Amino acid sequence: MIAHDGAMACEVSHVTKRFGDKVALRDVSISIGAGEIVTLVGPNGAGKTTLVRLIAALARPDEGKILLCGHDTSAPRDVRPLIAIVPQGATPDPYATPWEHTNLYLQIRGFDKKTAARGAAEAPRRFD
């Protein structure tokens, strides 16, 4: 993710998310700078997927605020063009390689075939 105008790439401030009586996230805060790689680690039910869904503007926090490159995720149309998620589980082809998945998702996002192929080849090198 590339930060614009000096803003952090991602800022999660005091986010809480509930599902009925269950609190999935309570007062979570994290700042991620441009170029940083972050890993969410925890047991099943710890809220990892919920946090990713909130950051990706696929759900809204009950409390708190999330900014992506300075844009509030409460305005999904502003932030979704900044996000690319390649899901691990629910995929169109469970036998496709990581390169094939990344290439496909880049093309779905509107990149031409040559750019998508280059991006899919660069990702493993970039993230080691």
C-alpha positions as MATLAB code, in Angstrom:
seq = 'MIAHDGAMACEVSHVTKRFGDKVALRDVSISIGAGEIVTLVGPNGAGKTTLVRLIAALARPDEGKILLCGHDTSAPRDVRPLIAIVPQGATPDPYATPWEHTNLYLQIRGFDKKTAARGAAEAPRRFD';
ca = [
       0.000    0.000    0.000;
       1.401    3.396   -0.892;
       0.797    6.287    1.472;
      -0.106    9.620   -0.076;
       0.669   13.120    1.208;
       2.726   11.827    4.125;
      -0.196    9.865    5.606;
       0.352    6.459    7.142;
      -0.635    3.629    4.807;
      -3.113    2.323    7.398;
      -4.251    3.704   10.731;
      -6.654    1.730   12.910;
      -7.730    3.786   15.931;
      -9.652    2.310   18.860;
     -11.740   -0.030   16.696;
     -14.395   -2.252   18.229;
     -16.596   -4.657   16.269;
     -19.484   -6.664   17.683;
     -21.638   -9.401   16.232;
     -24.697   -9.431   18.440;
     -23.488  -10.064   21.998;
     -20.062  -11.263   20.821;
     -17.208   -8.754   20.760;
     -14.937   -9.731   17.853;
     -12.519   -6.808   18.333;
     -12.156   -4.534   21.327;
     -10.308   -1.203   21.186;
      -7.774   -2.264   18.520;
      -5.228    0.303   17.347;
      -2.378   -0.167   14.873;
      -0.432    2.076   12.499;
       1.201    0.665    9.382;
       3.694    2.707    7.407;
       4.201    2.594    3.666;
       6.200   -0.478    2.675;
       5.748   -2.236    6.014;
       4.666   -5.864    6.055;
       2.354   -6.868    8.887;
       1.298  -10.341    9.984;
      -1.833  -10.967   12.027;
      -1.326  -13.971   14.260;
      -3.788  -15.498   16.677;
      -6.064  -18.453   17.323;
      -9.305  -19.053   15.457;
     -11.861  -16.507   16.607;
      -9.267  -13.904   17.603;
     -10.624  -11.353   15.098;
      -7.951  -11.501   12.363;
     -10.416  -11.878    9.490;
     -12.759   -9.309   11.025;
      -9.927   -6.772   11.162;
      -8.974   -7.415    7.528;
     -12.631   -7.048    6.476;
     -12.850   -3.737    8.321;
      -9.616   -2.427    6.796;
     -10.829   -3.505    3.335;
     -14.075   -1.552    3.875;
     -16.113   -4.758    3.579;
     -17.616   -4.061    7.013;
     -17.794   -1.068    9.329;
     -16.507   -0.825   12.867;
     -19.032   -0.232   15.635;
     -16.569    2.139   17.282;
     -13.322    3.756   16.200;
     -11.909    4.838   12.878;
      -9.813    3.328   10.076;
      -7.846    5.391    7.562;
      -6.173    4.028    4.434;
      -3.681    6.451    2.921;
      -5.558    9.205    4.728;
      -9.007    8.112    3.463;
     -11.692    7.050    5.929;
     -12.983    3.521    5.280;
     -16.482    4.735    6.144;
     -16.449    5.947    2.504;
     -15.805    2.579    0.754;
     -15.785    4.037   -2.763;
     -12.800    6.190   -1.812;
     -10.714    3.375   -0.342;
     -11.540    0.263   -2.358;
      -9.397    1.352   -5.345;
      -6.442    1.432   -2.909;
      -6.950   -2.175   -1.785;
      -6.146   -5.524   -3.343;
      -6.869   -8.725   -1.450;
      -6.184  -12.178   -2.809;
      -8.123  -14.567   -0.562;
      -6.390  -17.673    0.683;
      -9.393  -19.978    0.875;
     -12.306  -19.005   -1.362;
     -10.709  -18.965   -4.794;
     -11.997  -19.599   -8.319;
      -9.423  -22.375   -8.801;
      -8.158  -24.217   -5.714;
      -5.299  -25.737   -7.761;
      -3.962  -22.457   -9.152;
      -0.496  -21.318   -8.125;
       0.030  -18.090   -6.152;
       1.280  -16.463   -9.372;
      -1.897  -17.528  -11.219;
      -4.132  -16.181   -8.431;
      -2.313  -12.870   -8.270;
      -2.270  -12.527  -12.056;
      -6.024  -13.232  -12.236;
      -6.914  -10.760   -9.484;
      -4.771   -8.034  -11.056;
      -6.550   -8.549  -14.384;
      -9.951   -8.477  -12.645;
      -8.891   -5.148  -11.099;
      -8.336   -3.789  -14.618;
      -4.612   -4.198  -15.196;
      -3.648   -5.251  -18.714;
      -2.206   -8.772  -19.150;
       1.422   -7.645  -19.389;
       1.227   -5.453  -16.265;
      -0.654   -8.149  -14.336;
       1.936  -10.785  -15.239;
       4.761   -8.466  -14.203;
       3.017   -7.680  -10.895;
       2.368  -11.371  -10.195;
       6.034  -12.167  -10.848;
       7.256   -9.254   -8.699;
       5.111  -10.027   -5.617;
       7.094  -13.022   -4.307;
      10.391  -11.145   -4.685;
       8.946   -8.058   -3.029;
       7.566   -9.956   -0.042;
      10.341  -12.569    0.111;
];
